[in-house]
Short mmCIF file of C-alpha atoms and ligand atoms in Angstrom, two decimals:
data_model
loop_
_atom_site.label_atom_id
_atom_site.label_comp_id
_atom_site.label_asym_id
_atom_site.label_seq_id
_atom_site.Cartn_x
_atom_site.Cartn_y
_atom_site.Cartn_z
CA UNK T 1 -10.99 19.43 -36.91
CA UNK T 2 -11.00 22.70 -34.97
CA UNK T 3 -12.44 20.86 -31.98
CA UNK T 4 -9.20 18.92 -31.39
CA UNK T 5 -6.87 21.94 -31.46
CA UNK T 6 -6.06 24.20 -28.54
CA UNK T 7 -7.52 27.67 -28.87
CA UNK T 8 -5.36 30.79 -28.60
CA UNK T 9 -7.89 32.06 -26.07
CA UNK T 10 -7.10 29.17 -23.72
CA UNK T 11 -3.33 29.31 -23.96
CA UNK T 12 -2.61 32.31 -21.69
CA UNK T 13 -4.81 30.83 -18.94
CA UNK T 14 -4.24 27.09 -19.04
CA UNK T 15 -0.55 26.47 -19.24
CA UNK T 16 1.63 23.38 -19.62
CA UNK T 17 3.95 22.53 -16.71
CA UNK T 18 7.05 24.11 -18.24
CA UNK T 19 5.28 27.47 -18.51
CA UNK T 20 3.05 27.32 -15.47
CA UNK T 21 5.55 26.40 -12.75
CA UNK T 22 8.38 28.71 -13.90
CA UNK T 23 5.76 31.50 -13.89
CA UNK T 24 5.05 30.71 -10.22
CA UNK T 25 8.58 30.58 -8.84
CA UNK T 26 7.84 32.88 -5.93
CA UNK T 27 5.30 30.60 -4.31
CA UNK T 28 5.15 26.96 -3.27
CA UNK T 29 2.03 25.30 -4.64
CA UNK T 30 0.27 22.17 -3.53
CA UNK T 31 -2.63 20.09 -4.84
CA UNK T 32 -5.48 22.39 -3.84
CA UNK T 33 -3.67 25.47 -5.16
CA UNK T 34 -4.10 24.36 -8.74
CA UNK T 35 -6.60 22.70 -11.01
CA UNK T 36 -6.24 20.93 -14.34
CA UNK T 37 -7.93 22.21 -17.49
CA UNK T 38 -10.01 19.81 -19.54
CA UNK T 39 -8.97 19.03 -23.10
CA UNK T 40 -10.60 17.61 -26.21
CA UNK T 41 -11.02 13.90 -25.58
CA UNK T 42 -11.84 10.74 -27.45
CA UNK T 43 -10.93 8.64 -24.42
CA UNK T 44 -13.49 7.04 -22.15
CA UNK T 45 -12.31 6.66 -18.54
CA UNK T 46 -12.74 2.88 -18.67
CA UNK T 47 -10.39 2.67 -21.69
CA UNK T 48 -7.48 4.38 -19.98
CA UNK T 49 -4.32 2.45 -19.05
CA UNK T 50 -2.58 2.98 -15.74
CA UNK T 51 0.59 0.91 -16.18
CA UNK T 52 3.75 2.51 -14.90
CA UNK T 53 7.43 1.54 -14.81
CA UNK T 54 9.43 2.59 -11.78
CA UNK T 55 12.71 0.91 -12.69
CA UNK T 56 14.04 -1.77 -15.04
CA UNK T 57 11.97 -4.83 -14.21
CA UNK T 58 9.63 -3.02 -11.81
CA UNK T 59 6.27 -2.52 -13.45
CA UNK T 60 2.96 -1.76 -11.77
CA UNK T 61 -0.51 -2.02 -13.29
CA UNK T 62 -1.71 0.89 -11.18
CA UNK T 63 0.51 3.79 -10.02
CA UNK T 64 -0.19 3.37 -6.30
CA UNK T 65 2.17 2.38 -3.48
CA UNK T 66 1.29 1.93 0.19
CA UNK T 67 3.70 3.78 2.47
CA UNK T 68 6.44 2.03 4.49
CA UNK T 69 4.85 2.98 7.79
CA UNK T 70 4.19 0.74 10.78
CA UNK T 71 0.47 1.52 10.78
CA UNK T 72 0.12 1.05 7.02
CA UNK T 73 2.15 -1.70 5.35
CA UNK T 74 2.91 -5.20 6.51
CA UNK T 75 2.37 -8.36 4.47
CA UNK T 76 -1.43 -8.15 4.47
CA UNK T 77 -1.44 -4.66 2.99
CA UNK T 78 1.39 -5.51 0.54
CA UNK T 79 -0.57 -8.55 -0.68
CA UNK T 80 -3.72 -6.48 -1.18
CA UNK T 81 -1.80 -3.74 -3.01
CA UNK T 82 -0.07 -6.20 -5.36
CA UNK T 83 -3.31 -8.09 -6.01
CA UNK T 84 -4.78 -4.79 -7.18
CA UNK T 85 -1.80 -4.11 -9.44
CA UNK T 86 0.12 -1.77 -7.10
CA UNK T 87 2.95 -2.19 -4.59
CA UNK T 88 3.34 -2.28 -0.82
CA UNK T 89 6.54 -1.25 0.94
CA UNK T 90 6.93 -3.23 4.16
CA UNK T 91 8.06 -0.91 6.95
CA UNK T 92 11.23 -1.45 8.99
CA UNK T 93 9.97 -0.81 12.51
CA UNK T 94 10.36 -4.49 13.32
CA UNK T 95 13.24 -6.90 13.86
CA UNK T 96 15.09 -7.66 10.60
CA UNK T 97 14.11 -11.34 10.76
CA UNK T 98 10.47 -10.43 11.05
CA UNK T 99 10.71 -8.19 8.00
CA UNK T 100 12.19 -11.11 6.06
CA UNK T 101 9.22 -13.29 6.93
CA UNK T 102 6.78 -10.50 6.07
CA UNK T 103 8.36 -10.35 2.61
CA UNK T 104 8.22 -14.17 2.33
CA UNK T 105 4.51 -14.07 3.14
CA UNK T 106 3.86 -11.75 0.22
CA UNK T 107 6.09 -13.65 -2.18
CA UNK T 108 4.54 -17.00 -1.22
CA UNK T 109 1.00 -15.77 -1.13
CA UNK T 110 -1.46 -18.08 -2.81
CA UNK T 111 -4.43 -16.03 -3.89
CA UNK T 112 -7.60 -17.16 -2.16
CA UNK T 113 -5.80 -19.17 0.50
CA UNK T 114 -5.99 -17.63 3.96
CA UNK T 115 -2.57 -18.79 5.08
CA UNK T 116 -2.92 -18.02 8.76
CA UNK T 117 -6.59 -18.40 9.59
CA UNK T 118 -7.64 -17.41 13.09
CA UNK T 119 -7.57 -20.66 15.04
CA UNK T 120 -9.06 -21.60 18.35
CA UNK T 121 -8.32 -24.31 20.91
CA UNK T 122 -10.73 -27.12 21.86
CA UNK T 123 -10.78 -26.19 25.55
CA UNK T 124 -11.86 -22.57 24.95
CA UNK T 125 -15.47 -21.63 25.65
CA UNK T 126 -17.89 -20.47 22.97
CA UNK T 127 -18.17 -17.34 25.13
CA UNK T 128 -14.40 -16.74 24.60
CA UNK T 129 -14.90 -17.01 20.86
CA UNK T 130 -17.79 -14.53 20.96
CA UNK T 131 -15.62 -12.12 22.96
CA UNK T 132 -12.80 -12.49 20.41
CA UNK T 133 -15.17 -11.72 17.53
CA UNK T 134 -16.44 -8.66 19.37
CA UNK T 135 -12.97 -7.45 20.37
CA UNK T 136 -11.38 -7.90 16.91
CA UNK T 137 -14.56 -6.94 15.04
CA UNK T 138 -14.35 -10.07 12.89
CA UNK T 139 -16.92 -10.25 10.15
CA UNK T 140 -16.98 -14.08 10.29
CA UNK T 141 -17.67 -16.68 12.95
CA UNK T 142 -16.42 -20.04 11.63
CA UNK T 143 -13.00 -21.10 12.94
CA UNK T 144 -10.68 -24.09 12.51
CA UNK T 145 -9.93 -25.76 15.84
CA UNK T 146 -6.37 -27.00 16.39
CA UNK T 147 -4.53 -28.63 19.28
CA UNK T 148 -1.40 -27.24 20.94
CA UNK T 149 0.78 -28.76 18.18
CA UNK T 150 -1.18 -27.14 15.37
CA UNK T 151 -2.98 -30.37 14.36
CA UNK T 152 -6.50 -30.03 13.08
CA UNK T 153 -9.13 -31.15 15.61
CA UNK T 154 -12.28 -29.90 13.90
CA UNK T 155 -14.19 -26.89 12.63
CA UNK T 156 -16.29 -24.59 14.80
CA UNK T 157 -19.12 -23.60 12.57
CA UNK T 158 -20.73 -20.14 12.75
CA UNK T 159 -24.20 -21.48 13.57
CA UNK T 160 -23.03 -22.74 17.00
CA UNK T 161 -21.18 -19.54 17.89
CA UNK T 162 -24.18 -18.11 19.71
CA UNK T 163 -24.62 -16.51 23.16
CA UNK T 164 -26.95 -19.36 24.22
CA UNK T 165 -23.98 -21.77 23.99
CA UNK T 166 -21.52 -19.37 25.68
CA UNK T 167 -20.80 -21.70 28.59
CA UNK T 168 -20.13 -24.74 26.38
CA UNK T 169 -16.65 -25.81 25.42
CA UNK T 170 -15.54 -25.55 21.79
CA UNK T 171 -14.76 -29.30 21.91
CA UNK T 172 -18.45 -30.05 22.60
CA UNK T 173 -19.72 -27.89 19.73
CA UNK T 174 -17.21 -28.46 16.92
CA UNK T 175 -17.68 -30.52 13.78
CA UNK T 176 -15.18 -33.34 14.39
CA UNK T 177 -12.07 -33.81 12.25
CA UNK T 178 -13.43 -36.83 10.29
CA UNK T 179 -16.34 -34.75 9.02
CA UNK T 180 -14.28 -31.69 8.06
CA UNK T 181 -13.39 -31.31 4.37
CA UNK T 182 -9.66 -30.91 3.81
CA UNK T 183 -7.18 -30.89 0.98
CA UNK T 184 -3.40 -31.15 1.12
CA UNK T 185 -1.16 -28.40 -0.17
CA UNK T 186 0.13 -30.79 -2.84
CA UNK T 187 -3.38 -31.58 -4.05
CA UNK T 188 -4.07 -27.87 -4.53
CA UNK T 189 -1.59 -27.92 -7.43
CA UNK T 190 -0.63 -24.98 -9.60
CA UNK T 191 -4.04 -23.35 -9.78
CA UNK T 192 -5.47 -23.56 -6.24
CA UNK T 193 -8.47 -21.41 -7.13
CA UNK T 194 -9.55 -23.67 -10.00
CA UNK T 195 -9.04 -26.72 -7.76
CA UNK T 196 -11.06 -25.21 -4.90
CA UNK T 197 -13.73 -24.02 -7.32
CA UNK T 198 -14.14 -27.61 -8.55
CA UNK T 199 -14.30 -28.86 -4.96
CA UNK T 200 -17.09 -26.45 -3.99
CA UNK T 201 -19.11 -27.41 -7.09
CA UNK T 202 -18.75 -31.09 -6.23
CA UNK T 203 -19.66 -30.66 -2.54
CA UNK T 204 -23.07 -29.05 -2.32
CA UNK T 205 -23.52 -26.81 0.74
CA UNK T 206 -19.84 -26.87 1.81
CA UNK T 207 -18.40 -23.34 1.97
CA UNK T 208 -15.04 -23.91 3.68
CA UNK T 209 -12.10 -26.05 2.65
CA UNK T 210 -9.19 -26.50 5.05
CA UNK T 211 -5.64 -27.00 3.80
CA UNK T 212 -3.43 -29.41 5.76
CA UNK T 213 -0.02 -31.06 5.37
CA UNK T 214 0.66 -34.81 5.43
CA UNK T 215 0.71 -34.74 9.27
CA UNK T 216 -2.65 -32.97 9.44
CA UNK T 217 -1.22 -29.63 10.57
CA UNK T 218 -3.40 -26.75 9.48
CA UNK T 219 -1.89 -24.64 6.68
CA UNK T 220 -4.78 -22.55 5.52
CA UNK T 221 -8.41 -22.07 4.73
CA UNK T 222 -10.21 -21.44 1.45
CA UNK T 223 -13.71 -20.05 1.47
CA UNK T 224 -16.23 -20.35 -1.34
CA UNK T 225 -17.01 -16.63 -1.25
CA UNK T 226 -13.31 -15.79 -1.80
CA UNK T 227 -13.10 -18.24 -4.69
CA UNK T 228 -16.16 -16.73 -6.31
CA UNK T 229 -14.85 -13.19 -5.86
CA UNK T 230 -11.48 -14.11 -7.35
CA UNK T 231 -13.02 -15.92 -10.29
CA UNK T 232 -14.97 -12.72 -11.00
CA UNK T 233 -11.87 -10.57 -10.55
CA UNK T 234 -9.96 -12.53 -13.16
CA UNK T 235 -12.01 -10.65 -15.68
CA UNK T 236 -11.03 -7.34 -14.03
CA UNK T 237 -9.21 -4.60 -15.90
CA UNK T 238 -6.28 -4.32 -13.51
CA UNK T 239 -4.27 -7.49 -13.07
CA UNK T 240 -2.18 -8.28 -10.00
CA UNK T 241 1.40 -7.00 -10.09
CA UNK T 242 3.59 -10.10 -10.35
CA UNK T 243 7.27 -10.89 -10.89
CA UNK T 244 8.66 -13.07 -13.69
CA UNK T 245 7.90 -16.18 -11.60
CA UNK T 246 4.28 -15.19 -11.16
CA UNK T 247 4.73 -14.23 -7.49
CA UNK T 248 3.19 -11.02 -6.19
CA UNK T 249 5.65 -8.15 -6.10
CA UNK T 250 6.77 -6.72 -2.79
CA UNK T 251 9.01 -3.93 -1.56
CA UNK T 252 10.74 -3.39 1.77
CA UNK T 253 12.09 -0.30 3.47
CA UNK T 254 15.65 -0.53 4.74
CA UNK T 255 17.30 1.71 7.22
CA UNK T 256 20.78 3.23 7.09
CA UNK T 257 21.93 1.28 10.16
CA UNK T 258 25.01 2.66 11.90
CA UNK T 259 27.57 0.91 14.11
CA UNK T 260 28.81 2.03 17.53
CA UNK T 261 31.21 4.50 15.84
CA UNK T 262 28.39 6.16 13.93
CA UNK T 263 29.54 4.70 10.59
CA UNK T 264 27.27 2.95 8.14
CA UNK T 265 27.12 -0.69 9.26
CA UNK T 266 27.77 -2.09 5.78
CA UNK T 267 28.09 -5.70 6.91
CA UNK T 268 24.73 -5.71 8.67
CA UNK T 269 23.00 -3.79 5.87
CA UNK T 270 24.29 -6.15 3.20
CA UNK T 271 23.34 -9.21 5.22
CA UNK T 272 19.83 -7.91 5.71
CA UNK T 273 19.27 -6.78 2.12
CA UNK T 274 20.88 -10.04 0.94
CA UNK T 275 18.22 -11.86 2.98
CA UNK T 276 15.46 -9.77 1.42
CA UNK T 277 16.80 -10.47 -2.07
CA UNK T 278 16.97 -14.21 -1.29
CA UNK T 279 13.30 -14.09 -0.37
CA UNK T 280 12.52 -12.41 -3.67
CA UNK T 281 12.03 -8.76 -2.70
CA UNK T 282 11.42 -6.71 -5.86
CA UNK T 283 12.57 -3.33 -4.61
CA UNK T 284 14.10 -1.82 -1.49
CA UNK T 285 13.40 1.70 -0.27
CA UNK T 286 16.03 3.69 1.59
CA UNK T 287 13.51 5.76 3.50
CA UNK T 288 14.60 8.82 5.42
CA UNK T 289 13.19 12.26 6.11
CA UNK T 290 16.23 13.90 4.47
CA UNK T 291 17.52 11.97 1.48
CA UNK T 292 19.92 14.60 0.14
CA UNK T 293 22.59 13.59 2.65
CA UNK T 294 25.91 11.83 2.57
CA UNK T 295 24.54 9.02 4.75
CA UNK T 296 21.68 8.19 2.39
CA UNK T 297 23.90 8.59 -0.68
CA UNK T 298 26.50 6.21 0.82
CA UNK T 299 23.80 3.68 1.66
CA UNK T 300 22.42 3.78 -1.90
CA UNK T 301 25.95 3.38 -3.32
CA UNK T 302 26.66 0.39 -1.08
CA UNK T 303 23.41 -1.29 -2.20
CA UNK T 304 23.93 -0.44 -5.87
CA UNK T 305 27.46 -1.95 -5.82
CA UNK T 306 26.35 -5.10 -4.05
CA UNK T 307 23.08 -5.62 -5.94
CA UNK T 308 23.51 -4.12 -9.42
CA UNK T 309 20.09 -5.27 -10.65
CA UNK T 310 17.99 -4.58 -7.55
CA UNK T 311 15.59 -1.66 -8.03
CA UNK T 312 16.27 0.98 -5.35
CA UNK T 313 13.90 3.69 -4.16
CA UNK T 314 15.51 6.47 -2.10
CA UNK T 315 14.38 9.67 -0.48
CA UNK T 316 12.91 11.93 0.56
CA UNK T 317 13.90 15.05 -1.31
CA UNK T 318 12.20 18.17 -2.65
CA UNK T 319 14.97 19.66 -4.79
CA UNK T 320 16.41 18.95 -8.22
CA UNK T 321 19.85 18.74 -6.62
CA UNK T 322 18.54 16.02 -4.29
CA UNK T 323 17.17 14.02 -7.22
CA UNK T 324 20.39 14.37 -9.18
CA UNK T 325 22.48 13.33 -6.17
CA UNK T 326 20.45 10.19 -5.40
CA UNK T 327 20.27 9.28 -9.10
CA UNK T 328 24.05 9.59 -9.35
CA UNK T 329 24.41 7.36 -6.29
CA UNK T 330 22.39 4.68 -8.07
CA UNK T 331 18.73 5.12 -7.07
CA UNK T 332 16.13 4.21 -9.70
CA UNK T 333 13.12 5.92 -8.18
CA UNK T 334 13.16 8.90 -5.86
CA UNK T 335 10.57 9.79 -3.25
CA UNK T 336 9.50 13.41 -3.34
CA UNK T 337 7.82 14.95 -0.32
CA UNK T 338 9.01 16.65 2.83
CA UNK T 339 6.28 17.52 5.26
CA UNK T 340 3.11 17.09 3.17
CA UNK T 341 1.96 13.93 4.98
CA UNK T 342 -1.29 13.93 6.93
CA UNK T 343 0.55 12.98 10.14
CA UNK T 344 3.71 15.04 9.46
CA UNK T 345 4.84 18.00 11.50
CA UNK T 346 8.23 18.49 9.82
CA UNK T 347 7.23 21.89 8.42
CA UNK T 348 5.98 23.04 11.80
CA UNK T 349 8.80 21.57 13.88
CA UNK T 350 11.75 22.15 11.56
CA UNK T 351 10.36 24.92 9.37
CA UNK T 352 11.37 23.08 6.20
CA UNK T 353 9.63 21.37 3.32
CA UNK T 354 8.08 22.42 0.04
CA UNK T 355 4.42 22.27 -1.01
CA UNK T 356 4.01 19.17 -3.05
CA UNK T 357 3.17 20.29 -6.63
CA UNK T 358 6.08 22.73 -6.77
CA UNK T 359 8.43 20.10 -5.33
CA UNK T 360 7.18 17.55 -7.85
CA UNK T 361 7.68 19.89 -10.78
CA UNK T 362 11.25 20.81 -9.82
CA UNK T 363 12.16 17.19 -9.09
CA UNK T 364 10.45 15.83 -12.19
CA UNK T 365 12.62 17.95 -14.48
CA UNK T 366 15.82 16.68 -12.87
CA UNK T 367 14.47 13.12 -12.87
CA UNK T 368 13.73 13.23 -16.60
CA UNK T 369 17.31 14.32 -17.28
CA UNK T 370 18.73 11.58 -15.08
CA UNK T 371 16.28 8.99 -16.47
CA UNK T 372 14.95 8.04 -13.04
CA UNK T 373 11.37 8.03 -11.89
CA UNK T 374 9.84 10.01 -9.06
CA UNK T 375 7.20 9.03 -6.54
CA UNK T 376 4.86 11.64 -5.10
CA UNK T 377 4.99 10.82 -1.40
CA UNK T 378 2.46 12.23 1.05
CA UNK T 379 -0.35 14.74 1.28
CA UNK T 380 -2.78 12.84 -0.92
CA UNK T 381 -6.30 12.88 0.46
CA UNK T 382 -8.46 12.36 -2.64
CA UNK T 383 -8.27 10.87 -6.12
CA UNK T 384 -8.07 14.33 -7.71
CA UNK T 385 -4.77 14.87 -5.84
CA UNK T 386 -3.46 11.66 -7.39
CA UNK T 387 -4.37 12.83 -10.90
CA UNK T 388 -2.52 16.10 -10.27
CA UNK T 389 0.49 14.27 -8.78
CA UNK T 390 0.64 11.87 -11.75
CA UNK T 391 0.99 14.77 -14.18
CA UNK T 392 4.53 15.10 -12.76
CA UNK T 393 5.41 11.69 -11.29
CA UNK T 394 5.38 7.98 -12.11
CA UNK T 395 3.40 6.85 -9.04
CA UNK T 396 2.06 8.04 -5.70
CA UNK T 397 2.83 6.81 -2.19
CA UNK T 398 -0.07 7.02 0.25
CA UNK T 399 -0.24 6.43 3.98
CA UNK T 400 -3.36 8.05 5.37
CA UNK T 401 -5.62 6.88 2.56
CA UNK T 402 -4.84 3.22 3.36
CA UNK T 403 -4.36 3.41 7.15
CA UNK T 404 -8.08 2.89 7.89
CA UNK T 405 -8.27 -0.24 5.71
CA UNK T 406 -8.85 -3.69 7.13
CA UNK T 407 -5.47 -4.79 5.73
CA UNK T 408 -3.48 -2.12 7.64
CA UNK T 409 -1.76 -3.40 10.81
CA UNK T 410 -3.48 -2.76 14.12
CA UNK T 411 -6.84 -3.32 15.70
CA UNK T 412 -10.08 -1.49 15.12
CA UNK T 413 -11.17 0.65 18.08
CA UNK T 414 -14.68 1.87 18.72
CA UNK T 415 -15.22 5.44 19.91
CA UNK T 416 -18.75 6.79 20.35
CA UNK T 417 -20.14 4.17 18.00
CA UNK T 418 -17.62 4.85 15.22
CA UNK T 419 -14.79 2.49 14.21
CA UNK T 420 -11.21 3.73 13.88
CA UNK T 421 -7.67 2.45 13.31
CA UNK T 422 -4.49 3.94 14.67
CA UNK T 423 -2.31 5.92 12.25
CA UNK T 424 0.96 7.46 13.33
CA UNK T 425 3.88 9.25 11.73
CA UNK T 426 7.15 7.35 11.57
CA UNK T 427 8.64 10.45 13.16
CA UNK T 428 6.22 10.39 16.08
CA UNK T 429 7.85 9.66 19.40
CA UNK T 430 6.03 6.33 19.70
CA UNK T 431 7.12 5.12 16.25
CA UNK T 432 10.69 6.32 16.74
CA UNK T 433 10.88 4.32 19.96
CA UNK T 434 9.87 1.23 18.00
CA UNK T 435 12.73 1.74 15.56
CA UNK T 436 12.30 4.56 13.04
CA UNK T 437 14.41 7.15 14.90
CA UNK T 438 17.24 6.87 12.33
CA UNK T 439 14.83 7.93 9.59
CA UNK T 440 14.66 11.31 11.34
CA UNK T 441 18.35 11.44 12.22
CA UNK T 442 17.90 10.62 15.91
CA UNK T 443 19.38 8.14 18.31
CA UNK T 444 17.87 4.64 18.66
CA UNK T 445 16.31 5.49 22.02
CA UNK T 446 14.79 8.93 21.60
CA UNK T 447 13.75 10.74 24.73
CA UNK T 448 11.06 13.37 25.21
CA UNK T 449 13.80 15.93 24.42
CA UNK T 450 13.86 14.83 20.79
CA UNK T 451 11.52 16.89 18.65
CA UNK T 452 9.04 14.50 17.09
CA UNK T 453 8.16 15.23 13.45
CA UNK T 454 4.94 13.29 13.35
CA UNK T 455 1.80 12.78 15.33
CA UNK T 456 -0.24 9.82 16.53
CA UNK T 457 -3.74 9.85 15.12
CA UNK T 458 -6.79 7.81 14.20
CA UNK T 459 -8.32 7.10 10.81
CA UNK T 460 -11.90 6.09 10.41
CA UNK T 461 -12.08 2.39 9.49
CA UNK T 462 -12.88 2.32 5.78
CA UNK T 463 -13.16 -1.34 4.74
CA UNK T 464 -10.96 -3.22 2.32
CA UNK T 465 -8.11 -1.91 0.19
CA UNK T 466 -9.99 -3.29 -2.84
CA UNK T 467 -12.82 -0.88 -2.14
CA UNK T 468 -10.60 2.13 -1.50
CA UNK T 469 -8.49 1.46 -4.60
CA UNK T 470 -11.57 0.97 -6.76
CA UNK T 471 -12.67 4.51 -5.79
CA UNK T 472 -9.22 5.98 -6.36
CA UNK T 473 -8.71 4.26 -9.70
CA UNK T 474 -12.15 5.38 -10.84
CA UNK T 475 -11.11 8.97 -10.05
CA UNK T 476 -7.77 8.68 -11.85
CA UNK T 477 -9.44 7.23 -14.94
CA UNK T 478 -12.04 9.95 -14.85
CA UNK T 479 -9.32 12.64 -14.71
CA UNK T 480 -7.53 11.03 -17.65
CA UNK T 481 -10.76 10.97 -19.62
CA UNK T 482 -11.19 14.73 -19.05
CA UNK T 483 -7.68 15.33 -20.37
CA UNK T 484 -8.01 12.94 -23.32
CA UNK T 485 -5.08 10.93 -21.97
CA UNK T 486 -5.01 7.25 -22.88
CA UNK T 487 -2.12 6.46 -20.56
CA UNK T 488 0.00 8.08 -17.87
CA UNK T 489 2.62 9.28 -20.33
CA UNK T 490 -0.07 11.22 -22.21
CA UNK T 491 -1.39 12.55 -18.90
CA UNK T 492 2.06 14.00 -18.16
CA UNK T 493 2.35 15.47 -21.65
CA UNK T 494 -1.11 16.95 -21.87
CA UNK T 495 -1.67 18.42 -18.41
CA UNK T 496 -2.33 22.17 -18.30
CA UNK T 497 -2.62 24.03 -15.04
CA UNK T 498 -4.14 27.14 -13.55
CA UNK T 499 -4.03 28.48 -9.99
CA UNK T 500 -7.15 28.45 -7.88
CA UNK T 501 -8.30 31.28 -5.63
CA UNK T 502 -9.65 30.53 -2.12
CA UNK T 503 -13.15 31.15 -3.51
CA UNK T 504 -12.38 28.75 -6.36
CA UNK T 505 -11.37 26.16 -3.77
CA UNK T 506 -14.68 26.57 -1.95
CA UNK T 507 -16.49 26.25 -5.26
CA UNK T 508 -14.67 22.94 -5.93
CA UNK T 509 -16.18 21.12 -2.95
CA UNK T 510 -19.90 20.60 -2.31
CA UNK T 511 -21.32 23.91 -1.07
CA UNK T 512 -24.54 25.63 -0.14
CA UNK T 513 -26.36 22.34 0.30
CA UNK T 514 -27.18 20.07 3.19
CA UNK T 515 -25.11 17.02 2.37
CA UNK T 516 -27.05 13.77 2.75
CA UNK T 517 -24.48 11.34 1.41
CA UNK T 518 -20.77 11.90 0.86
CA UNK T 519 -19.38 11.22 -2.61
CA UNK T 520 -17.60 8.04 -1.45
P1 XMP D 601 0.03 10.68 3.96
O1 XMP D 601 -0.37 12.10 3.68
O2 XMP D 601 -0.30 9.76 2.84
O3 XMP D 601 1.62 10.71 4.08
O4 XMP D 601 -0.52 10.22 5.27
C1 XMP D 601 2.41 9.56 4.19
C2 XMP D 601 3.88 9.93 4.06
O5 XMP D 601 4.27 10.81 5.12
C3 XMP D 601 5.67 10.63 5.40
N1 XMP D 601 5.81 10.43 6.84
C4 XMP D 601 6.17 11.40 7.70
N2 XMP D 601 6.58 12.68 7.49
N3 XMP D 601 6.79 12.98 9.83
C5 XMP D 601 6.91 13.46 8.56
O6 XMP D 601 7.27 14.62 8.38
C6 XMP D 601 6.40 11.71 10.11
O7 XMP D 601 6.29 11.31 11.26
C7 XMP D 601 6.07 10.88 9.00
N4 XMP D 601 5.68 9.58 8.88
C8 XMP D 601 5.53 9.35 7.56
C9 XMP D 601 6.14 9.45 4.60
O8 XMP D 601 6.85 9.94 3.49
C10 XMP D 601 4.83 8.76 4.20
O9 XMP D 601 4.95 8.01 3.02
#
């Protein structure tokens, strides 16, 4: 059995966390500064389990969270994350009422039902529809047609949305209401996918089913391709993350709102969080740039007292003292990361922040003592970074990786033939003006004099979250296979680290070749 044991020759080089990090106290290390050593393994990547628990009653099937940023997570992203087994945190750069309805959308999401299909009006021209498709880069061209009151008038089918008909009115080209296949919400029943699947089998050649209410108002659209994809996915390894009532899980960021006297506006905060809880929110995140502060601690205490069972995420911190403080205030999961984010300038502007692996190690030891979990927030650019982060944390929070996805808020823009989406820091001047100034300790209406701690940027459009997560999960499972770790707990126990030289870093990426295709 010698093969399964560690060798004495390895031990001085490849060290477990509690030896490696204390031996590197004089330097802050981040993902690319270290690499993980392989270990004897009987585990195939596909047999690894990625479940993680962030708090009592808050379980994910994959350890991935989309960041509470206004160019990353609204309901569409949160739905996609939960469907893949993860979690989305809805940002707070929007009116409180809007955030409540974003949460409701996730909680009431019926898988396979496009609840707000793009609709067009009968008096529009086919040319207008073509322009809309071009402008929004839609990958489809069939649209329900509704009147001003939202009543279904017909269906504009893709085969008439052609430049030759550009001058014709939609009303002349549509398939009229009587010929459009519809179903009522009630008829969809408890398993809408099974019901729609049956419908498509019974109606040869029909690929779209519209959902209406008793007054013929449009309430959604089900497509055969979605139904087929979902039926396939039901056999998938990673199930959607759902609550006890089978609804998708959803988180929301909340801000430490202050009144005119600069005190925490408890009444308003409790009203807002009460509204979120009523709508079924599974976790709230008190998101600030500096979480080890009286203001954030007070906010967490207020929420913990008022909602004893509500899972609370709080942050951000990079010290053990910060973790201990927030845990004592009542937080269940603590965000670790100050300045590692791809759009962050905190380290440059304020000169503070700790490279992520060192911060995670220090925080993880305090978290274990306090029995809270930690979330590695920011700086992740590849699946290997996630594997490294998960050796010290319960889940990762990513912004940049998801910001180019179709499900992220914002339109696609074309520059020199390439497609991009906007991605901006919540501490950028533009985002702070929209509401996130408090997160960075500034006034509601920041002026140019305020030092922004984030930039505005673009991310290349990268397709669906499903695709991106499939790549990331594949990488995580591969890393676990190399370490012989069946689950994330074993990954944390087994990880052994070594520092990497700059030459070692160069060696790690493709080199000395002409790259024809990137790995992803
Ligand atoms: P990534 O690297 O995934 O980072 O793009 C996302 C995380 O970055 C944090 N964040 C900021 N940090 N200035 C900062 O210093 C900012 O403007 C900013 N906006 C977001 C946040 O923790 C997020 O999850």
